[in-house]
XYZ file of N, CA and C in Angstrom:
672
model
N -8.055 0.674 -15.564
C -6.685 0.191 -15.463
C -6.690 -1.248 -14.956
N -5.954 -2.131 -15.617
C -5.942 -3.527 -15.210
C -4.997 -3.734 -14.020
N -5.096 -4.890 -13.336
C -4.271 -5.139 -12.143
C -2.775 -5.020 -12.404
N -2.316 -5.455 -13.585
C -0.884 -5.366 -13.880
C -0.414 -3.912 -13.865
N -1.184 -3.013 -14.449
C -0.813 -1.592 -14.467
C -0.805 -1.016 -13.050
N -1.790 -1.415 -12.240
C -1.851 -0.934 -10.856
C -0.615 -1.385 -10.087
N -0.256 -2.650 -10.215
C 0.915 -3.191 -9.516
C 2.202 -2.552 -10.010
N 2.313 -2.337 -11.303
C 3.516 -1.716 -11.870
C 3.685 -0.294 -11.359
N 2.611 0.495 -11.392
C 2.682 1.875 -10.924
C 2.980 1.928 -9.429
N 2.362 1.022 -8.670
C 2.574 0.999 -7.218
C 4.014 0.632 -6.880
N 4.569 -0.334 -7.594
C 5.954 -0.739 -7.352
C 6.919 0.393 -7.682
N 6.649 1.107 -8.769
C 7.492 2.252 -9.132
C 7.456 3.303 -8.036
N 6.254 3.596 -7.521
C 6.128 4.592 -6.453
C 6.845 4.122 -5.190
N 6.648 2.846 -4.833
C 7.243 2.309 -3.607
C 8.767 2.385 -3.670
N 9.347 2.014 -4.799
C 10.806 2.057 -4.958
C 11.312 3.491 -4.945
N 10.570 4.386 -5.591
C 11.020 5.775 -5.688
C 10.969 6.480 -4.333
N 10.040 6.083 -3.492
C 9.866 6.747 -2.197
C 10.245 5.842 -1.016
N 11.058 4.818 -1.291
C 11.380 3.833 -0.263
C 12.063 4.463 0.945
N 12.986 5.369 0.713
C 13.722 5.960 1.833
C 12.776 6.684 2.779
N 11.863 7.477 2.223
C 10.923 8.209 3.082
C 9.958 7.267 3.795
N 9.534 6.200 3.116
C 8.624 5.243 3.745
C 9.326 4.512 4.886
N 10.601 4.172 4.688
C 11.379 3.533 5.753
C 11.481 4.455 6.964
N 11.819 5.709 6.744
C 11.954 6.663 7.840
C 10.629 6.865 8.568
N 9.532 6.848 7.822
C 8.222 7.125 8.394
C 7.661 5.933 9.163
N 7.786 4.752 8.589
C 7.051 3.592 9.111
C 7.897 2.558 9.846
N 9.136 2.353 9.410
C 9.916 1.241 9.962
C 10.122 1.327 11.473
N 10.427 2.501 12.048
C 10.592 2.527 13.512
C 9.353 2.051 14.262
N 8.169 2.453 13.805
C 6.935 2.015 14.465
C 6.653 0.544 14.193
N 7.012 0.071 13.011
C 6.851 -1.349 12.711
C 7.709 -2.187 13.650
N 8.929 -1.735 13.907
C 9.815 -2.447 14.825
C 9.263 -2.415 16.250
N 8.726 -1.270 16.654
C 8.109 -1.166 17.986
C 6.947 -2.145 18.117
N 6.119 -2.217 17.076
C 4.989 -3.145 17.088
C 5.469 -4.596 17.216
N 6.481 -4.960 16.427
C 7.016 -6.327 16.482
C 7.619 -6.622 17.845
N 8.287 -5.633 18.435
C 8.885 -5.815 19.764
C 7.813 -6.014 20.826
N 6.748 -5.207 20.761
C 5.646 -5.358 21.716
C 4.980 -6.724 21.572
N 4.792 -7.164 20.330
C 4.203 -8.487 20.103
C 5.091 -9.574 20.691
N 6.385 -9.418 20.547
C 7.321 -10.403 21.084
C 7.266 -10.443 22.606
N 7.177 -9.270 23.219
C 7.081 -9.200 24.680
C 5.799 -9.880 25.161
N 4.696 -9.600 24.482
C 3.417 -10.209 24.856
C 3.474 -11.722 24.687
N 4.055 -12.182 23.571
C 4.128 -13.621 23.314
C 4.939 -14.353 24.381
N 5.987 -13.700 24.886
C 6.847 -14.349 25.870
C 6.348 -14.195 27.302
N 5.395 -13.296 27.505
C 4.917 -13.053 28.867
C 3.527 -13.622 29.124
N 2.916 -14.232 28.116
C 1.587 -14.825 28.281
C 1.648 -16.325 28.039
N 0.711 -17.016 28.608
C 0.631 -18.465 28.433
C 0.083 -18.802 27.042
N 0.446 -19.985 26.509
C -0.040 -20.369 25.174
C -1.562 -20.393 25.056
N -2.245 -20.685 26.186
C -3.705 -20.762 26.138
C -4.371 -19.470 26.606
N -3.609 -18.368 26.619
C -4.163 -17.084 27.032
C -5.097 -16.541 25.963
N -5.809 -15.474 26.316
C -6.748 -14.843 25.398
C -6.039 -14.430 24.116
N -6.414 -14.980 22.952
C -5.696 -14.695 21.700
C -5.841 -13.258 21.223
N -6.846 -12.558 21.725
C -7.061 -11.187 21.285
C -6.027 -10.206 21.797
N -5.157 -10.657 22.714
C -4.147 -9.748 23.254
C -3.221 -9.247 22.156
N -2.814 -10.143 21.247
C -1.929 -9.738 20.159
C -2.618 -8.741 19.224
N -3.930 -8.904 19.047
C -4.691 -7.955 18.239
C -4.714 -6.586 18.901
N -4.885 -6.574 20.214
C -4.901 -5.313 20.959
C -3.566 -4.595 20.850
N -2.474 -5.352 20.867
C -1.150 -4.744 20.707
C -1.047 -4.089 19.334
N -1.553 -4.787 18.312
C -1.528 -4.217 16.980
C -2.328 -2.934 16.878
N -3.424 -2.853 17.619
C -4.263 -1.655 17.579
C -3.552 -0.437 18.166
N -2.532 -0.664 18.980
C -1.806 0.454 19.573
C -0.907 1.154 18.560
N -0.309 0.380 17.659
C 0.729 0.929 16.783
C 0.315 0.967 15.318
N -0.356 -0.079 14.847
C -0.737 -0.161 13.431
C -1.456 1.087 12.917
N -2.445 1.621 13.641
C -3.122 2.823 13.125
C -2.197 4.016 12.949
N -1.149 4.113 13.761
C -0.254 5.258 13.677
C 0.549 5.253 12.379
N 1.225 4.132 12.108
C 2.067 4.148 10.904
C 1.254 3.976 9.621
N 0.098 3.324 9.704
C -0.712 3.170 8.495
C -1.365 4.503 8.111
N -1.910 5.217 9.088
C -2.482 6.533 8.794
C -1.421 7.484 8.271
N -0.224 7.441 8.869
C 0.866 8.296 8.399
C 1.248 7.956 6.969
N 1.270 6.656 6.640
C 1.597 6.240 5.271
C 0.536 6.714 4.288
N -0.733 6.600 4.663
C -1.810 7.054 3.775
C -1.700 8.558 3.527
N -1.421 9.318 4.565
C -1.227 10.759 4.412
C -0.035 11.062 3.502
N 1.023 10.276 3.654
C 2.208 10.458 2.807
C 1.882 10.143 1.344
N 1.167 9.054 1.116
C 0.792 8.681 -0.251
C -0.041 9.775 -0.907
N -0.984 10.314 -0.139
C -1.833 11.372 -0.676
C -1.024 12.625 -0.991
N -0.120 12.982 -0.084
C 0.697 14.181 -0.294
C 1.612 14.020 -1.505
N 2.260 12.867 -1.622
C 3.169 12.654 -2.747
C 2.414 12.597 -4.073
N 1.166 12.105 -4.051
C 0.377 12.058 -5.285
C 0.039 13.461 -5.776
N 0.121 14.425 -4.859
C -0.119 15.832 -5.230
C 1.179 16.614 -5.364
N 2.308 15.903 -5.342
C 3.595 16.538 -5.544
C 4.155 17.221 -4.320
N 3.597 16.977 -3.148
C 4.064 17.595 -1.918
C 5.076 16.697 -1.216
N 5.887 17.304 -0.343
C 6.897 16.561 0.418
C 6.743 16.879 1.908
N 5.793 16.248 2.560
C 5.530 16.556 3.972
C 6.637 16.034 4.881
N 6.789 16.680 6.035
C 7.774 16.238 7.013
C 7.242 15.043 7.789
N 8.152 14.160 8.166
C 7.772 12.947 8.893
C 7.057 13.272 10.192
N 7.551 14.234 10.928
C 6.943 14.549 12.221
C 5.535 15.117 12.066
N 5.293 15.836 10.967
C 3.948 16.365 10.725
C 2.976 15.237 10.398
N 3.438 14.276 9.617
C 2.584 13.136 9.275
C 2.247 12.314 10.519
N 3.235 12.085 11.363
C 3.008 11.309 12.581
C 2.110 12.061 13.558
N 2.266 13.379 13.609
C 1.412 14.173 14.501
C -0.045 14.103 14.044
N -0.267 14.189 12.752
C -1.635 14.088 12.232
C -2.204 12.699 12.446
N -1.367 11.674 12.217
C -1.848 10.299 12.408
C -2.199 10.038 13.863
N -1.505 10.688 14.789
C -1.825 10.514 16.210
C -3.212 11.060 16.530
N -3.597 12.155 15.888
C -4.935 12.708 16.122
C -6.022 11.809 15.532
N -5.661 11.011 14.526
C -6.614 10.103 13.891
C -6.693 8.753 14.594
N -5.781 8.518 15.546
C -5.651 7.182 16.136
C -6.954 6.637 16.717
N -7.728 7.401 17.519
C -8.933 6.792 18.110
C -9.902 6.243 17.067
N -10.203 7.045 16.033
C -11.134 6.587 14.999
C -10.535 5.464 14.160
N -9.245 5.568 13.857
C -8.587 4.548 13.037
C -8.518 3.223 13.797
N -8.212 3.282 15.088
C -8.146 2.060 15.888
C -9.512 1.386 15.963
N -10.568 2.196 16.099
C -11.920 1.633 16.131
C -12.255 0.979 14.792
N -11.920 1.638 13.691
C -12.164 1.063 12.365
C -11.394 -0.237 12.194
N -10.129 -0.251 12.618
C -9.312 -1.462 12.498
C -9.899 -2.596 13.319
N -10.368 -2.285 14.521
C -10.964 -3.305 15.379
C -12.224 -3.880 14.747
N -13.068 -3.024 14.197
C -14.296 -3.490 13.557
C -13.992 -4.341 12.327
N -13.068 -3.865 11.500
C -12.690 -4.626 10.309
C -12.123 -5.992 10.673
N -11.223 -5.994 11.655
C -10.586 -7.246 12.073
C -11.617 -8.233 12.597
N -12.524 -7.738 13.429
C -13.559 -8.614 13.991
C -14.436 -9.211 12.894
N -14.889 -8.376 11.969
C -15.755 -8.863 10.897
C -15.033 -9.857 9.989
N -13.779 -9.562 9.660
C -13.031 -10.457 8.777
C -12.761 -11.797 9.461
N -12.426 -11.769 10.745
C -12.194 -13.019 11.471
C -13.466 -13.858 11.548
N -14.595 -13.181 11.783
C -15.872 -13.911 11.790
C -16.149 -14.491 10.414
N -15.886 -13.692 9.370
C -16.103 -14.166 8.011
C -15.211 -15.345 7.657
N -13.945 -15.304 8.091
C -13.035 -16.408 7.815
C -13.464 -17.677 8.523
N -14.103 -17.523 9.685
C -14.573 -18.700 10.414
C -15.809 -19.315 9.762
N -16.470 -18.546 8.898
C -17.659 -19.045 8.196
C -17.261 -19.557 6.815
N -16.503 -20.645 6.795
C -16.086 -21.282 5.550
C -15.191 -20.395 4.693
N -14.471 -19.456 5.321
C -13.374 -18.713 4.714
C -13.801 -17.652 3.693
N -14.637 -17.997 2.732
C -14.970 -17.076 1.646
C -15.602 -15.766 2.112
N -16.522 -15.793 3.117
C -17.048 -14.505 3.588
C -15.963 -13.578 4.122
N -14.913 -14.160 4.714
C -13.812 -13.330 5.197
C -13.055 -12.672 4.067
N -12.845 -13.413 2.971
C -12.181 -12.838 1.805
C -13.026 -11.712 1.217
N -14.329 -11.936 1.131
C -15.223 -10.902 0.596
C -15.162 -9.639 1.452
N -15.171 -9.800 2.773
C -15.105 -8.646 3.662
C -13.748 -7.949 3.566
N -12.670 -8.716 3.444
C -11.339 -8.126 3.322
C -11.265 -7.193 2.124
N -11.901 -7.595 1.020
C -11.877 -6.783 -0.196
C -12.835 -5.604 -0.099
N -14.058 -5.866 0.329
C -15.073 -4.802 0.309
C -14.837 -3.735 1.381
N -14.050 -4.056 2.402
C -13.725 -3.060 3.429
C -12.356 -2.422 3.201
N -11.730 -2.731 2.081
C -10.351 -2.319 1.847
C -10.162 -0.808 1.790
N -11.179 -0.062 1.367
C -11.047 1.381 1.209
C -11.402 2.166 2.469
N -11.842 1.483 3.512
C -12.296 2.171 4.711
C -11.230 3.061 5.328
N -9.997 2.566 5.404
C -8.919 3.341 6.023
C -8.664 4.636 5.254
N -8.711 4.583 3.941
C -8.440 5.763 3.106
C -9.578 6.773 3.215
N -10.782 6.267 3.307
C -11.937 7.160 3.458
C -11.914 7.851 4.812
N -11.482 7.146 5.845
C -11.405 7.755 7.175
C -10.317 8.820 7.227
N -9.146 8.496 6.689
C -8.005 9.410 6.779
C -8.142 10.592 5.824
N -8.515 10.320 4.585
C -8.485 11.361 3.555
C -9.792 12.130 3.418
N -10.913 11.512 3.783
C -12.198 12.199 3.668
C -12.831 12.509 5.012
N -12.183 12.076 6.079
C -12.659 12.412 7.416
C -13.932 11.704 7.835
N -14.245 10.573 7.215
C -15.466 9.852 7.565
C -15.309 9.128 8.898
N -16.407 8.970 9.608
C -16.420 8.170 10.829
C -16.244 6.702 10.454
N -15.821 5.858 11.410
C -15.555 4.449 11.073
C -16.697 3.736 10.363
N -17.906 3.817 10.901
C -19.026 3.114 10.276
C -19.357 3.703 8.905
N -19.272 5.012 8.794
C -19.530 5.646 7.498
C -18.467 5.256 6.478
N -17.216 5.137 6.926
C -16.137 4.725 6.025
C -16.345 3.294 5.546
N -16.784 2.419 6.430
C -17.056 1.038 6.044
C -18.191 0.974 5.026
N -19.233 1.745 5.265
C -20.372 1.754 4.353
C -19.973 2.286 2.978
N -19.193 3.357 2.957
C -18.764 3.931 1.682
C -17.801 2.997 0.953
N -16.969 2.273 1.710
C -16.074 1.308 1.093
C -16.862 0.198 0.396
N -17.927 -0.251 1.040
C -18.791 -1.256 0.409
C -19.344 -0.741 -0.916
N -19.709 0.542 -0.940
C -20.275 1.115 -2.166
C -19.218 1.234 -3.259
N -18.031 1.729 -2.901
C -16.998 1.966 -3.905
C -16.437 0.672 -4.486
N -16.356 -0.362 -3.666
C -15.783 -1.615 -4.157
C -16.774 -2.434 -4.972
N -18.038 -2.073 -4.908
C -19.048 -2.810 -5.679
C -18.740 -2.683 -7.178
N -18.632 -3.815 -7.842
C -18.300 -3.820 -9.257
C -16.813 -3.884 -9.539
N -15.992 -3.807 -8.479
C -14.534 -3.853 -8.661
C -13.893 -4.961 -7.833
N -14.718 -5.907 -7.387
C -14.253 -6.935 -6.457
C -13.060 -7.712 -7.012
N -13.184 -8.236 -8.224
C -12.127 -9.076 -8.777
C -10.833 -8.307 -8.980
N -10.935 -7.080 -9.447
C -9.733 -6.271 -9.651
C -8.987 -6.065 -8.343
N -9.717 -5.726 -7.289
C -9.090 -5.496 -5.988
C -8.524 -6.790 -5.428
N -9.287 -7.873 -5.520
C -8.840 -9.163 -4.997
C -7.553 -9.623 -5.674
N -7.502 -9.515 -6.999
C -6.311 -9.940 -7.735
C -5.092 -9.131 -7.304
N -5.269 -7.825 -7.162
C -4.142 -6.974 -6.755
C -3.650 -7.329 -5.356
N -4.571 -7.539 -4.419
C -4.181 -7.884 -3.060
C -3.474 -9.232 -3.016
N -4.010 -10.216 -3.720
C -3.403 -11.550 -3.717
C -2.036 -11.554 -4.403
N -1.862 -10.732 -5.425
C -0.572 -10.663 -6.104
C 0.523 -10.130 -5.183
N 0.130 -9.355 -4.188
C 1.093 -8.849 -3.207
C 1.237 -9.810 -2.034
N 0.111 -10.250 -1.490
C 0.142 -11.023 -0.254
C 0.616 -12.456 -0.465
N 0.260 -13.085 -1.578
C 0.646 -14.484 -1.798
C 2.175 -14.668 -1.760
N 2.949 -13.843 -2.479
C 4.409 -13.990 -2.368
C 4.926 -13.732 -0.949
N 4.297 -12.805 -0.230
C 4.729 -12.529 1.135
C 4.445 -13.707 2.054
N 3.290 -14.367 1.846
C 2.980 -15.559 2.636
C 3.992 -16.664 2.351
N 4.342 -16.844 1.085
C 5.338 -17.858 0.712
C 6.686 -17.517 1.328
N 7.069 -16.233 1.270
C 8.341 -15.797 1.839
C 8.372 -16.017 3.344
N 7.256 -15.717 4.016
C 7.192 -15.921 5.466
C 7.314 -17.404 5.797
N 6.631 -18.251 5.026
C 6.725 -19.683 5.255
C 8.136 -20.210 5.032
N 8.796 -19.726 3.976
C 10.162 -20.158 3.699
C 11.116 -19.705 4.797
N 10.892 -18.482 5.304
C 11.737 -17.965 6.377
C 11.582 -18.795 7.645
N 10.340 -19.159 7.970
C 10.099 -19.974 9.158
C 10.673 -21.382 8.989
N 10.742 -21.858 7.737
C 11.343 -23.165 7.493
C 12.853 -23.124 7.730
N 13.467 -21.994 7.380
C 14.906 -21.838 7.587
C 15.220 -21.555 9.051
N 14.361 -20.752 9.694
C 14.537 -20.406 11.110
C 13.309 -20.854 11.898
N 13.188 -22.153 12.166
C 11.990 -22.663 12.859
C 11.978 -22.253 14.323
N 10.774 -22.335 14.919
C 10.642 -22.075 16.348
C 11.340 -23.179 17.139
N 11.912 -22.848 18.315
C 12.010 -21.507 18.898
C 13.136 -20.703 18.241
N 12.865 -19.455 17.936
C 13.823 -18.615 17.254
C 14.595 -17.748 18.242
N 15.773 -17.341 17.816
C 16.506 -16.319 18.554
C 15.669 -15.041 18.568
N 15.497 -14.379 19.725
C 14.636 -13.182 19.792
C 14.995 -12.102 18.780
N 16.298 -11.912 18.544
C 16.716 -10.881 17.587
C 16.304 -11.273 16.173
N 16.522 -12.533 15.813
C 16.134 -13.000 14.474
C 14.621 -12.922 14.313
N 13.888 -13.317 15.356
C 12.429 -13.243 15.307
C 11.960 -11.811 15.105
N 12.591 -10.870 15.808
C 12.228 -9.457 15.668
C 12.501 -8.960 14.255
N 13.644 -9.352 13.687
C 13.991 -8.928 12.335
C 13.017 -9.500 11.313
N 12.654 -10.778 11.476
C 11.739 -11.415 10.532
C 10.366 -10.763 10.587
N 9.843 -10.578 11.796
C 8.514 -9.987 11.949
C 8.483 -8.547 11.436
N 9.541 -7.790 11.724
C 9.595 -6.398 11.276
C 9.669 -6.314 9.758
N 10.507 -7.159 9.157
C 10.642 -7.143 7.695
C 9.338 -7.550 7.023
N 8.678 -8.571 7.568
C 7.419 -9.029 6.974
C 6.343 -7.943 7.075
N 6.236 -7.300 8.233
C 5.230 -6.246 8.408
C 5.528 -5.051 7.511
N 6.817 -4.717 7.370
C 7.163 -3.580 6.513
C 6.829 -3.871 5.060
N 7.139 -5.068 4.590
C 6.840 -5.413 3.202
C 5.336 -5.414 2.942
N 4.547 -5.719 3.965
C 3.091 -5.694 3.803
C 2.581 -4.285 3.524
N 3.382 -3.273 3.845
C 2.966 -1.901 3.570
C 2.802 -1.650 2.074
N 3.465 -2.478 1.263
C 3.275 -2.335 -0.185
C 1.822 -2.554 -0.569
N 1.125 -3.393 0.203
C -0.308 -3.593 -0.038
C -1.061 -2.280 0.098
N -0.694 -1.473 1.081
C -1.350 -0.182 1.275
C -1.126 0.732 0.078
N 0.058 0.662 -0.515
C 0.347 1.470 -1.703
C -0.528 1.017 -2.870
N -0.640 -0.295 -3.037
C -1.453 -0.840 -4.129
C -2.924 -0.467 -3.958
N -3.446 -0.637 -2.742
C -4.863 -0.334 -2.498
C -5.112 1.167 -2.618
N -4.139 1.986 -2.233
C -4.286 3.438 -2.417
C -4.425 3.780 -3.891
N -3.607 3.131 -4.727
C -3.693 3.379 -6.164
C -5.071 2.988 -6.700
N -5.579 1.849 -6.240
C -6.921 1.417 -6.637
C -7.974 2.399 -6.148
N -7.811 2.842 -4.911
C -8.773 3.786 -4.327
C -8.844 5.067 -5.141
N -7.695 5.600 -5.523
C -7.673 6.835 -6.290
C -8.333 6.649 -7.654
N -8.106 5.522 -8.283
C -8.707 5.261 -9.592
C -10.221 5.098 -9.500
N -10.667 4.336 -8.505
C -12.091 4.015 -8.393
C -12.883 5.173 -7.798
N -12.326 5.824 -6.778
C -13.047 6.917 -6.120
C -13.206 8.114 -7.048
N -12.234 8.320 -7.930
C -12.310 9.453 -8.850
C -13.272 9.200 -10.005
N -13.564 7.921 -10.292
C -14.474 7.603 -11.401
C -15.353 6.420 -11.033
N -16.196 6.554 -9.983
C -17.013 5.429 -9.549
C -18.011 4.951 -10.588
N -18.378 5.843 -11.489
C -19.357 5.452 -12.496
C -18.763 4.529 -13.545
N -17.423 4.361 -13.537
C -16.781 3.510 -14.535
C -16.481 2.123 -13.993
N -17.111 1.771 -12.879
C -16.886 0.437 -12.321
C -17.182 -0.613 -13.368
N -16.348 -1.665 -13.352
C -16.427 -2.622 -14.458
C -17.480 -3.690 -14.269
N -18.156 -3.725 -13.134
C -19.229 -4.683 -12.942
C -18.788 -6.102 -12.704
N -17.487 -6.322 -12.458
C -16.980 -7.690 -12.276
C -17.034 -8.080 -10.815
N -18.198 -8.288 -10.270
C -18.327 -8.690 -8.879
C -18.222 -10.205 -8.803
């Protein structure tokens, strides 16, 4: 399946299940944005930059794991309850947070090494979250398996991710141009929450890729 088909199918799914995704993820996304805002206003500009990453590790694994579980359930025609998804994601939090921390650290190191290694790591580690949640792999095992599954599919995954993230980056830049710093706290919270929620579409796209590639790894196209 080419990137256009993946994006089209993902957009159809996202629109069709938007109400449930909002109910499942948006409250936690708002909590995450609020915590980030509190940290930003209570720390000095030259404080340890990893504090914001640590805040993300508290909430991001919860709503992302819940979304992955929801995507898997809906792909099988099931309609799970929100509280059940959140309860399961809470049990996955320690392993998911560790995986997120490892991925973030490696990608940041890669981006500092002339940028391209970070892009390569972002793509090749993209399936780790799905392998941890859906196959029960440990963080390091999920990272290793993600490297294997993405081999031969690098360009397809990269194109799909950039087709989602590039417009979001442009939208975020345009929003900051209209509402430059210092922003009203309420407006800042709304902007950050909306941007983080829209980024969840990336998870839908990567899930679609994961299902296609994981189900037929022998059909990898060799376009590394």
